[in-house]
mmCIF file of C-alpha atoms in Angstrom:
data_model
loop_
_atom_site.group_PDB
_atom_site.id
_atom_site.type_symbol
_atom_site.label_atom_id
_atom_site.label_comp_id
_atom_site.label_asym_id
_atom_site.label_seq_id
_atom_site.Cartn_x
_atom_site.Cartn_y
_atom_site.Cartn_z
ATOM 1 C CA MET V 13 -39.071 -63.234 33.153
ATOM 2 C CA ALA V 14 -41.462 -63.028 36.216
ATOM 3 C CA SER V 15 -39.032 -64.706 38.389
ATOM 4 C CA ALA V 16 -39.696 -63.675 41.630
ATOM 5 C CA THR V 17 -43.518 -63.040 42.073
ATOM 6 C CA HIS V 18 -44.132 -62.217 45.697
ATOM 7 C CA SER V 19 -47.455 -60.756 45.426
ATOM 8 C CA LEU V 20 -48.652 -58.110 48.094
ATOM 9 C CA CYS V 21 -51.617 -59.986 49.012
ATOM 10 C CA ALA V 22 -49.916 -63.253 49.500
ATOM 11 C CA SER V 23 -48.125 -64.506 52.511
ATOM 12 C CA LEU V 24 -48.084 -62.325 55.317
ATOM 13 C CA ALA V 25 -44.704 -62.715 56.607
ATOM 14 C CA SER V 26 -42.801 -62.583 53.246
ATOM 15 C CA ASN V 27 -40.729 -59.591 52.429
ATOM 16 C CA CYS V 28 -42.008 -57.995 49.233
ATOM 17 C CA ARG V 29 -38.745 -56.690 48.043
ATOM 18 C CA VAL V 30 -40.243 -57.428 44.279
ATOM 19 C CA LEU V 31 -39.355 -53.978 42.571
ATOM 20 C CA HIS V 32 -35.588 -53.922 44.189
ATOM 21 C CA LYS V 33 -35.920 -50.204 44.865
ATOM 22 C CA GLN V 34 -32.269 -50.165 46.019
ATOM 23 C CA ASN V 35 -31.220 -50.392 42.689
ATOM 24 C CA PRO V 36 -33.628 -48.613 40.901
ATOM 25 C CA THR V 37 -34.240 -50.687 37.882
ATOM 26 C CA PHE V 38 -37.006 -52.936 38.023
ATOM 27 C CA PRO V 39 -35.894 -56.657 37.660
ATOM 28 C CA SER V 40 -36.266 -57.372 34.078
ATOM 29 C CA ASN V 41 -37.821 -54.823 32.229
ATOM 30 C CA SER V 42 -39.277 -51.339 32.301
ATOM 31 C CA ASN V 43 -38.170 -48.130 33.286
ATOM 32 C CA LEU V 44 -35.661 -47.510 31.037
ATOM 33 C CA HIS V 45 -35.284 -43.993 32.167
ATOM 34 C CA LEU V 46 -34.098 -44.550 35.375
ATOM 35 C CA GLY V 47 -30.349 -45.407 36.030
ATOM 36 C CA PHE V 48 -27.832 -45.402 38.754
ATOM 37 C CA LEU V 49 -26.814 -42.391 40.229
ATOM 38 C CA SER V 50 -23.034 -42.284 40.423
ATOM 39 C CA SER V 51 -22.209 -38.688 40.837
ATOM 40 C CA SER V 52 -21.697 -36.914 44.238
ATOM 41 C CA PRO V 53 -23.943 -37.931 47.115
ATOM 42 C CA SER V 54 -24.276 -34.375 48.536
ATOM 43 C CA LEU V 55 -27.476 -33.862 49.741
ATOM 44 C CA SER V 56 -27.262 -30.041 48.860
ATOM 45 C CA SER V 57 -30.665 -28.982 47.623
ATOM 46 C CA ARG V 58 -33.127 -30.523 50.235
ATOM 47 C CA LEU V 59 -36.555 -28.895 50.052
ATOM 48 C CA SER V 60 -39.416 -30.714 52.117
ATOM 49 C CA PHE V 61 -42.448 -29.799 53.209
ATOM 50 C CA SER V 62 -45.880 -31.164 53.354
ATOM 51 C CA PRO V 63 -48.900 -28.983 52.793
ATOM 52 C CA VAL V 64 -51.582 -31.623 54.163
ATOM 53 C CA PHE V 65 -50.086 -31.797 57.572
ATOM 54 C CA SER V 66 -51.979 -34.393 59.595
ATOM 55 C CA PRO V 67 -51.381 -34.438 63.205
ATOM 56 C CA ARG V 68 -50.440 -37.946 63.156
ATOM 57 C CA HIS V 69 -46.773 -37.306 61.693
ATOM 58 C CA THR V 70 -45.117 -36.240 64.941
ATOM 59 C CA PHE V 71 -41.671 -36.849 63.731
ATOM 60 C CA HIS V 72 -42.007 -34.504 60.628
ATOM 61 C CA SER V 73 -40.087 -31.688 61.941
ATOM 62 C CA LEU V 74 -36.945 -32.755 60.732
ATOM 63 C CA PRO V 75 -36.666 -33.760 56.894
ATOM 64 C CA LYS V 76 -33.846 -36.229 57.804
ATOM 65 C CA ILE V 77 -33.951 -39.301 55.882
ATOM 66 C CA SER V 78 -33.205 -41.533 59.151
ATOM 67 C CA ASN V 79 -36.422 -39.967 60.344
ATOM 68 C CA SER V 80 -38.618 -41.169 57.419
ATOM 69 C CA GLU V 81 -36.897 -44.404 57.901
ATOM 70 C CA VAL V 82 -38.009 -44.480 61.552
ATOM 71 C CA GLU V 83 -41.581 -43.552 60.671
ATOM 72 C CA VAL V 84 -41.778 -46.225 58.048
ATOM 73 C CA ALA V 85 -40.358 -49.078 60.127
ATOM 74 C CA ASP V 86 -42.817 -48.035 62.778
ATOM 75 C CA SER V 87 -45.814 -49.716 60.987
ATOM 76 C CA GLU V 88 -45.962 -53.442 61.119
ATOM 77 C CA PRO V 89 -47.948 -55.653 58.981
ATOM 78 C CA VAL V 90 -51.115 -56.570 60.556
ATOM 79 C CA GLU V 91 -51.937 -60.162 60.843
ATOM 80 C CA ALA V 92 -55.730 -60.051 60.665
ATOM 81 C CA VAL V 93 -57.396 -59.434 57.300
ATOM 82 C CA VAL V 94 -60.294 -57.736 59.206
ATOM 83 C CA GLN V 95 -58.406 -54.590 60.062
ATOM 84 C CA SER V 96 -57.940 -53.205 56.346
ATOM 85 C CA GLU V 97 -56.196 -49.904 57.118
ATOM 86 C CA PRO V 98 -52.868 -51.133 58.907
ATOM 87 C CA ASN V 99 -50.839 -47.951 58.088
ATOM 88 C CA GLY V 100 -51.709 -44.537 59.370
ATOM 89 C CA SER V 101 -52.403 -45.453 62.904
ATOM 90 C CA ASP V 102 -48.925 -46.634 63.581
ATOM 91 C CA PRO V 103 -46.368 -43.908 63.821
ATOM 92 C CA GLU V 104 -48.000 -43.517 67.241
ATOM 93 C CA SER V 105 -47.252 -46.959 68.362
ATOM 94 C CA ALA V 106 -43.318 -46.425 68.402
ATOM 95 C CA GLU V 107 -41.263 -49.365 67.484
ATOM 96 C CA ILE V 108 -43.186 -52.377 68.161
ATOM 97 C CA VAL V 109 -41.035 -55.174 66.755
ATOM 98 C CA GLN V 110 -43.083 -58.253 66.483
ATOM 99 C CA ALA V 111 -41.770 -61.507 66.802
ATOM 100 C CA SER V 112 -43.963 -63.385 64.442
ATOM 101 C CA SER V 113 -43.185 -61.569 61.499
ATOM 102 C CA GLU V 114 -39.782 -59.922 60.310
ATOM 103 C CA VAL V 115 -39.832 -56.024 60.094
ATOM 104 C CA PRO V 116 -40.302 -54.817 56.709
ATOM 105 C CA LYS V 117 -38.782 -51.831 55.400
ATOM 106 C CA ARG V 118 -41.810 -50.502 53.962
ATOM 107 C CA GLU V 119 -45.208 -50.661 54.575
ATOM 108 C CA GLU V 120 -47.821 -52.703 52.939
ATOM 109 C CA VAL V 121 -49.416 -49.728 50.866
ATOM 110 C CA PHE V 122 -48.087 -48.927 47.513
ATOM 111 C CA ALA V 123 -49.554 -46.258 45.002
ATOM 112 C CA VAL V 124 -49.203 -45.465 41.234
ATOM 113 C CA VAL V 125 -48.054 -42.085 40.867
ATOM 114 C CA MET V 126 -47.911 -39.916 37.561
ATOM 115 C CA ILE V 127 -44.873 -37.582 37.811
ATOM 116 C CA GLY V 128 -43.373 -35.698 34.881
ATOM 117 C CA SER V 129 -45.992 -37.728 32.673
ATOM 118 C CA ARG V 130 -44.375 -40.968 33.802
ATOM 119 C CA GLN V 131 -45.973 -43.397 36.198
ATOM 120 C CA TYR V 132 -44.465 -45.118 38.956
ATOM 121 C CA ILE V 133 -45.144 -47.618 41.357
ATOM 122 C CA VAL V 134 -44.074 -46.160 44.677
ATOM 123 C CA PHE V 135 -43.633 -47.680 48.000
ATOM 124 C CA PRO V 136 -43.155 -45.711 51.298
ATOM 125 C CA GLY V 137 -39.422 -45.539 52.339
ATOM 126 C CA ARG V 138 -37.934 -46.041 48.908
ATOM 127 C CA PHE V 139 -36.446 -43.676 46.301
ATOM 128 C CA ILE V 140 -37.140 -43.104 42.754
ATOM 129 C CA TYR V 141 -35.485 -41.402 40.137
ATOM 130 C CA THR V 142 -37.400 -39.043 38.320
ATOM 131 C CA GLN V 143 -36.920 -36.410 35.886
ATOM 132 C CA ARG V 144 -35.476 -33.106 36.920
ATOM 133 C CA LEU V 145 -38.178 -31.203 39.159
ATOM 134 C CA LYS V 146 -37.825 -27.874 40.334
ATOM 135 C CA GLY V 147 -39.202 -27.711 43.729
ATOM 136 C CA ALA V 148 -42.863 -29.142 44.433
ATOM 137 C CA ASN V 149 -42.801 -32.001 46.961
ATOM 138 C CA VAL V 150 -46.354 -33.360 46.897
ATOM 139 C CA ASN V 151 -47.592 -35.689 43.959
ATOM 140 C CA ASP V 152 -50.965 -34.724 43.166
ATOM 141 C CA LYS V 153 -51.771 -37.228 40.550
ATOM 142 C CA VAL V 154 -52.175 -40.371 42.092
ATOM 143 C CA LEU V 155 -53.729 -42.833 40.004
ATOM 144 C CA LEU V 156 -53.993 -46.069 42.021
ATOM 145 C CA VAL V 157 -53.549 -46.798 45.768
ATOM 146 C CA GLY V 158 -53.245 -50.358 47.106
ATOM 147 C CA THR V 159 -52.836 -51.797 50.629
ATOM 148 C CA ARG V 160 -52.568 -55.446 51.573
ATOM 149 C CA THR V 161 -56.415 -56.007 51.780
ATOM 150 C CA THR V 162 -58.160 -53.242 49.435
ATOM 151 C CA THR V 163 -57.306 -51.575 46.369
ATOM 152 C CA TYR V 164 -58.571 -48.226 45.218
ATOM 153 C CA ILE V 165 -58.515 -47.800 41.613
ATOM 154 C CA GLY V 166 -58.973 -44.171 40.614
ATOM 155 C CA LYS V 167 -60.857 -42.958 37.461
ATOM 156 C CA PRO V 168 -58.716 -41.411 36.632
ATOM 157 C CA VAL V 169 -57.193 -40.076 39.845
ATOM 158 C CA VAL V 170 -57.813 -41.357 43.559
ATOM 159 C CA THR V 171 -59.362 -38.443 45.110
ATOM 160 C CA ASN V 172 -57.697 -36.525 48.304
ATOM 161 C CA ALA V 173 -55.150 -39.086 47.960
ATOM 162 C CA VAL V 174 -51.391 -37.418 48.472
ATOM 163 C CA VAL V 175 -47.976 -39.042 48.291
ATOM 164 C CA HIS V 176 -45.270 -37.173 50.366
ATOM 165 C CA ALA V 177 -42.087 -37.177 49.176
ATOM 166 C CA THR V 178 -38.881 -35.280 49.804
ATOM 167 C CA VAL V 179 -36.166 -34.287 47.079
ATOM 168 C CA GLU V 180 -33.043 -36.168 48.416
ATOM 169 C CA GLU V 181 -30.729 -35.321 45.554
ATOM 170 C CA GLN V 182 -30.365 -33.406 42.225
ATOM 171 C CA GLY V 183 -28.037 -35.541 40.195
ATOM 172 C CA LEU V 184 -27.338 -36.642 36.520
ATOM 173 C CA ASP V 185 -27.782 -40.064 34.668
ATOM 174 C CA PRO V 186 -24.967 -42.300 33.839
ATOM 175 C CA LYS V 187 -23.495 -40.969 30.566
ATOM 176 C CA VAL V 188 -24.623 -41.856 27.362
ATOM 177 C CA ILE V 189 -22.474 -41.806 24.222
ATOM 178 C CA VAL V 190 -24.398 -40.431 21.231
ATOM 179 C CA PHE V 191 -22.419 -41.200 18.038
ATOM 180 C CA LYS V 192 -23.424 -40.339 14.529
ATOM 181 C CA TYR V 193 -21.831 -41.986 11.539
ATOM 182 C CA LYS V 194 -22.577 -41.953 8.020
ATOM 183 C CA LYS V 195 -20.483 -44.218 5.862
ATOM 184 C CA LYS V 196 -18.704 -43.155 3.006
ATOM 185 C CA LYS V 197 -19.333 -39.687 3.686
ATOM 186 C CA ASN V 198 -16.756 -38.846 6.282
ATOM 187 C CA TYR V 199 -19.361 -37.840 8.982
ATOM 188 C CA ARG V 200 -18.572 -38.584 12.503
ATOM 189 C CA ARG V 201 -20.178 -36.818 15.507
ATOM 190 C CA ASN V 202 -19.389 -37.974 19.133
ATOM 191 C CA ILE V 203 -21.195 -36.534 21.963
ATOM 192 C CA GLY V 204 -21.556 -37.245 25.511
ATOM 193 C CA HIS V 205 -25.067 -36.545 27.257
ATOM 194 C CA ARG V 206 -25.920 -36.819 30.844
ATOM 195 C CA GLN V 207 -29.772 -36.256 31.585
ATOM 196 C CA PRO V 208 -30.383 -34.477 34.718
ATOM 197 C CA ASN V 209 -32.538 -36.325 37.275
ATOM 198 C CA THR V 210 -33.656 -36.254 40.779
ATOM 199 C CA ARG V 211 -33.971 -38.644 43.531
ATOM 200 C CA ILE V 212 -36.931 -38.571 45.582
ATOM 201 C CA ARG V 213 -37.343 -40.544 48.582
ATOM 202 C CA ILE V 214 -41.290 -41.576 49.307
ATOM 203 C CA THR V 215 -42.213 -40.804 52.900
ATOM 204 C CA SER V 216 -45.673 -41.764 53.148
ATOM 205 C CA ILE V 217 -49.198 -42.082 51.359
ATOM 206 C CA ALA V 218 -52.194 -40.741 52.692
ATOM 207 C CA GLY V 219 -55.700 -39.736 52.284
ATOM 208 C CA TYR V 220 -56.681 -42.437 50.192
ATOM 209 C CA GLN V 221 -59.375 -43.600 52.731
ATOM 210 C CA ASP V 222 -62.955 -42.939 52.066
ATOM 211 C CA TYR V 223 -62.544 -43.369 48.521
ATOM 212 C CA PRO V 224 -66.083 -44.557 47.164
ATOM 213 C CA ALA V 225 -64.514 -47.074 44.678
ATOM 214 C CA VAL V 226 -63.176 -49.389 47.066
ATOM 215 C CA THR V 227 -62.921 -52.995 45.827
ATOM 216 C CA LEU V 228 -62.205 -55.353 48.869
ATOM 217 C CA ASP V 229 -60.319 -58.301 47.788
ATOM 218 C CA SER V 230 -59.467 -61.698 49.717
ATOM 219 C CA MET E 19 -6.112 -40.915 24.462
ATOM 220 C CA ASN E 20 -8.383 -41.955 21.909
ATOM 221 C CA LYS E 21 -6.915 -45.126 21.481
ATOM 222 C CA ASP E 22 -7.409 -46.070 25.449
ATOM 223 C CA LYS E 23 -11.012 -44.879 25.212
ATOM 224 C CA ILE E 24 -11.561 -47.206 22.064
ATOM 225 C CA PHE E 25 -9.915 -50.345 23.799
ATOM 226 C CA LYS E 26 -12.020 -49.735 27.026
ATOM 227 C CA LEU E 27 -15.154 -49.439 24.852
ATOM 228 C CA ALA E 28 -13.911 -52.732 23.005
ATOM 229 C CA LYS E 29 -14.095 -54.741 26.197
ATOM 230 C CA GLY E 30 -15.264 -58.235 25.607
ATOM 231 C CA PHE E 31 -15.541 -58.070 21.870
ATOM 232 C CA ARG E 32 -14.572 -61.230 19.958
ATOM 233 C CA GLY E 33 -11.187 -61.894 18.718
ATOM 234 C CA ARG E 34 -8.659 -59.401 17.611
ATOM 235 C CA ALA E 35 -11.664 -56.873 17.794
ATOM 236 C CA LYS E 36 -10.643 -56.099 21.317
ATOM 237 C CA ASN E 37 -6.864 -56.097 20.762
ATOM 238 C CA CYS E 38 -5.855 -54.464 17.674
ATOM 239 C CA ILE E 39 -6.774 -50.894 17.020
ATOM 240 C CA ARG E 40 -7.835 -50.842 13.313
ATOM 241 C CA ILE E 41 -10.459 -53.628 13.906
ATOM 242 C CA ALA E 42 -11.280 -52.510 17.180
ATOM 243 C CA ARG E 43 -12.175 -48.685 16.101
ATOM 244 C CA GLU E 44 -14.238 -50.401 13.271
ATOM 245 C CA ARG E 45 -16.310 -52.508 16.017
ATOM 246 C CA VAL E 46 -16.460 -49.934 18.509
ATOM 247 C CA GLU E 47 -18.003 -47.439 15.876
ATOM 248 C CA LYS E 48 -20.445 -50.057 14.680
ATOM 249 C CA ALA E 49 -21.228 -50.766 18.556
ATOM 250 C CA LEU E 50 -21.759 -47.026 19.346
ATOM 251 C CA GLN E 51 -24.336 -46.823 16.225
ATOM 252 C CA TYR E 52 -26.287 -49.829 17.028
ATOM 253 C CA SER E 53 -26.629 -48.391 20.533
ATOM 254 C CA TYR E 54 -27.936 -45.088 19.240
ATOM 255 C CA ARG E 55 -30.540 -47.066 17.283
ATOM 256 C CA ASP E 56 -31.288 -49.443 19.883
ATOM 257 C CA ARG E 57 -32.107 -46.561 22.573
ATOM 258 C CA ARG E 58 -34.811 -46.002 20.065
ATOM 259 C CA ASN E 59 -35.979 -49.637 19.670
ATOM 260 C CA LYS E 60 -35.596 -50.400 23.602
ATOM 261 C CA LYS E 61 -38.848 -48.196 23.869
ATOM 262 C CA ARG E 62 -40.888 -50.371 21.421
ATOM 263 C CA ASP E 63 -39.583 -53.598 22.775
ATOM 264 C CA MET E 64 -40.443 -52.722 26.169
ATOM 265 C CA ARG E 65 -44.039 -51.704 25.396
ATOM 266 C CA SER E 66 -44.622 -54.939 23.467
ATOM 267 C CA LEU E 67 -43.247 -56.761 26.434
ATOM 268 C CA TRP E 68 -45.705 -55.095 28.553
ATOM 269 C CA ILE E 69 -48.614 -55.846 26.101
ATOM 270 C CA GLN E 70 -47.752 -59.533 25.918
ATOM 271 C CA ARG E 71 -47.481 -59.578 29.955
ATOM 272 C CA ILE E 72 -51.032 -57.941 30.320
ATOM 273 C CA ASN E 73 -52.259 -60.220 27.739
ATOM 274 C CA ALA E 74 -51.206 -63.280 29.769
ATOM 275 C CA GLY E 75 -52.499 -62.106 32.736
ATOM 276 C CA THR E 76 -55.866 -61.082 31.784
ATOM 277 C CA ARG E 77 -56.709 -64.275 29.814
ATOM 278 C CA LEU E 78 -56.149 -66.093 33.052
ATOM 279 C CA HIS E 79 -59.244 -64.423 34.145
ATOM 280 C CA GLY E 80 -60.894 -64.785 30.890
ATOM 281 C CA VAL E 81 -60.240 -61.603 29.315
ATOM 282 C CA ASN E 82 -58.201 -60.877 26.067
ATOM 283 C CA TYR E 83 -55.988 -57.787 25.905
ATOM 284 C CA GLY E 84 -57.841 -55.824 23.535
ATOM 285 C CA ASN E 85 -61.059 -55.886 25.081
ATOM 286 C CA PHE E 86 -59.269 -55.551 28.508
ATOM 287 C CA MET E 87 -57.844 -52.085 27.360
ATOM 288 C CA HIS E 88 -61.236 -51.056 25.528
ATOM 289 C CA GLY E 89 -62.912 -51.499 29.221
ATOM 290 C CA LEU E 90 -60.181 -49.606 30.993
ATOM 291 C CA MET E 91 -60.424 -46.570 28.308
ATOM 292 C CA LYS E 92 -64.189 -46.577 28.950
ATOM 293 C CA GLU E 93 -63.751 -46.281 32.585
ATOM 294 C CA ASN E 94 -61.355 -43.481 32.299
ATOM 295 C CA ILE E 95 -58.606 -45.436 34.184
ATOM 296 C CA GLN E 96 -55.038 -43.912 32.949
ATOM 297 C CA LEU E 97 -52.553 -46.410 34.234
ATOM 298 C CA ASN E 98 -50.258 -46.880 31.595
ATOM 299 C CA ARG E 99 -48.921 -50.351 30.087
ATOM 300 C CA LYS E 100 -45.772 -50.531 32.071
ATOM 301 C CA VAL E 101 -47.531 -49.975 35.503
ATOM 302 C CA LEU E 102 -50.487 -52.491 34.461
ATOM 303 C CA SER E 103 -47.841 -55.145 33.679
ATOM 304 C CA GLU E 104 -46.237 -55.020 37.065
ATOM 305 C CA ILE E 105 -49.475 -55.201 38.874
ATOM 306 C CA SER E 106 -50.311 -58.357 36.937
ATOM 307 C CA MET E 107 -47.119 -59.747 37.697
ATOM 308 C CA HIS E 108 -46.709 -58.652 41.577
ATOM 309 C CA GLU E 109 -50.200 -57.601 42.848
ATOM 310 C CA PRO E 110 -52.563 -60.423 41.419
ATOM 311 C CA HIS E 111 -55.543 -59.504 43.622
ATOM 312 C CA SER E 112 -55.219 -55.792 42.497
ATOM 313 C CA PHE E 113 -55.004 -57.061 38.807
ATOM 314 C CA LYS E 114 -58.129 -59.037 39.138
ATOM 315 C CA ALA E 115 -59.911 -55.866 40.291
ATOM 316 C CA LEU E 116 -59.145 -54.162 37.451
ATOM 317 C CA VAL E 117 -59.742 -56.938 35.184
ATOM 318 C CA ASP E 118 -63.437 -57.132 36.905
ATOM 319 C CA ILE E 119 -63.883 -53.356 36.268
ATOM 320 C CA SER E 120 -63.206 -53.928 32.885
ATOM 321 C CA ARG E 121 -65.179 -56.744 32.132
ATOM 322 C CA THR E 122 -68.502 -54.768 33.572
ATOM 323 C CA ALA E 123 -67.435 -51.774 31.396
ATOM 324 C CA PHE E 124 -67.317 -53.653 28.209
ATOM 325 C CA PRO E 125 -68.675 -57.147 28.317
ATOM 326 C CA GLY E 126 -67.625 -58.368 24.890
ATOM 327 C CA ASN E 127 -65.835 -61.411 26.071
ATOM 328 C CA LYS E 128 -68.282 -64.185 26.790
ATOM 329 C CA SER E 129 -67.162 -66.126 23.502
ATOM 330 C CA SER E 130 -63.620 -64.706 23.061
ATOM 331 C CA VAL E 131 -61.589 -66.316 25.811
ATOM 332 C CA VAL E 132 -62.142 -69.134 27.980
ATOM 333 C CA PRO E 133 -60.100 -70.105 30.931
ATOM 334 C CA PRO E 134 -58.063 -73.108 30.100
ATOM 335 C CA ARG E 135 -59.973 -76.166 30.932
ATOM 336 C CA LYS E 136 -58.578 -78.573 33.838
ATOM 337 C CA GLU E 137 -57.652 -82.105 32.873
ATOM 338 C CA GLY E 138 -56.112 -84.814 34.575
ATOM 339 C CA LEU E 139 -55.125 -84.273 38.449
ATOM 340 C CA SER E 140 -56.163 -80.386 38.206
ATOM 341 C CA ILE E 141 -59.861 -81.232 38.040
ATOM 342 C CA VAL E 142 -59.636 -82.771 41.737
ATOM 343 C CA LEU E 143 -57.473 -79.801 42.940
#
């Protein structure tokens, strides 16, 4: 219960890996619909495009996963609280590894996105499992965006905010056995079920600057 | 074979239910029935857990859960309880912003919840 509460705006040098996105289940609760992807890791259907093509993304020509991770590892956590937008300007600044802070795998932005009528907390560079999608790769309902210093709360949506993601893999959930049984009536049904899902790698969160209802936090 | 499947599902059961096929079959059938029922119950339990967590988080700021959700509904913020409970645990500043928004939207909390009184050493801190 609420064991590791590494808060986003807490220590600057902490590696906020609270949601443990490497295994896509949250620490103690929630996201009951997500499961481990145990089927073949073949990256067959990889559709990736971003309609909002900002000139900053120079690496964006190849939709490879390694590139997206390089992009993410570029932006470092900023020490001073004065600079309120730490990401977005950093893909140009190449791989600067700061000695004072560790290199985090993700930036200090997060967003709350609604996909398939479910809401997810999303970090760039991590993947999530969603319901099976057919192809669109831009999430249009961004409900809330938070950075290290500011929070943009959408009512209900943060306008012009876009979360880019690429479809990594379309697989199946682990099998659940649906067993129906009525006693003394000789009724037994044994059915296996694997729900199709899609693994999505989040590449970037953008476009949330200049949102009017910015609340500045400490 | 069916027997092997039953024994595979009966791992960790108590006593003869993991070794003897007659008993194991019964117990495994019962376990599968429970899992069918509990896949539906899990959704209810999770939601109640999220509500408890949101309640705890908002009461730290002097707002109770009912008024908090009312304020959010008034402001047309459509975050669901799962996400709100995660934010209340891991992003306290964002959560405080949400609580403030709700408080301005629906100020019904003056007398309902008071932040806990500090006694002893914590007065000084």
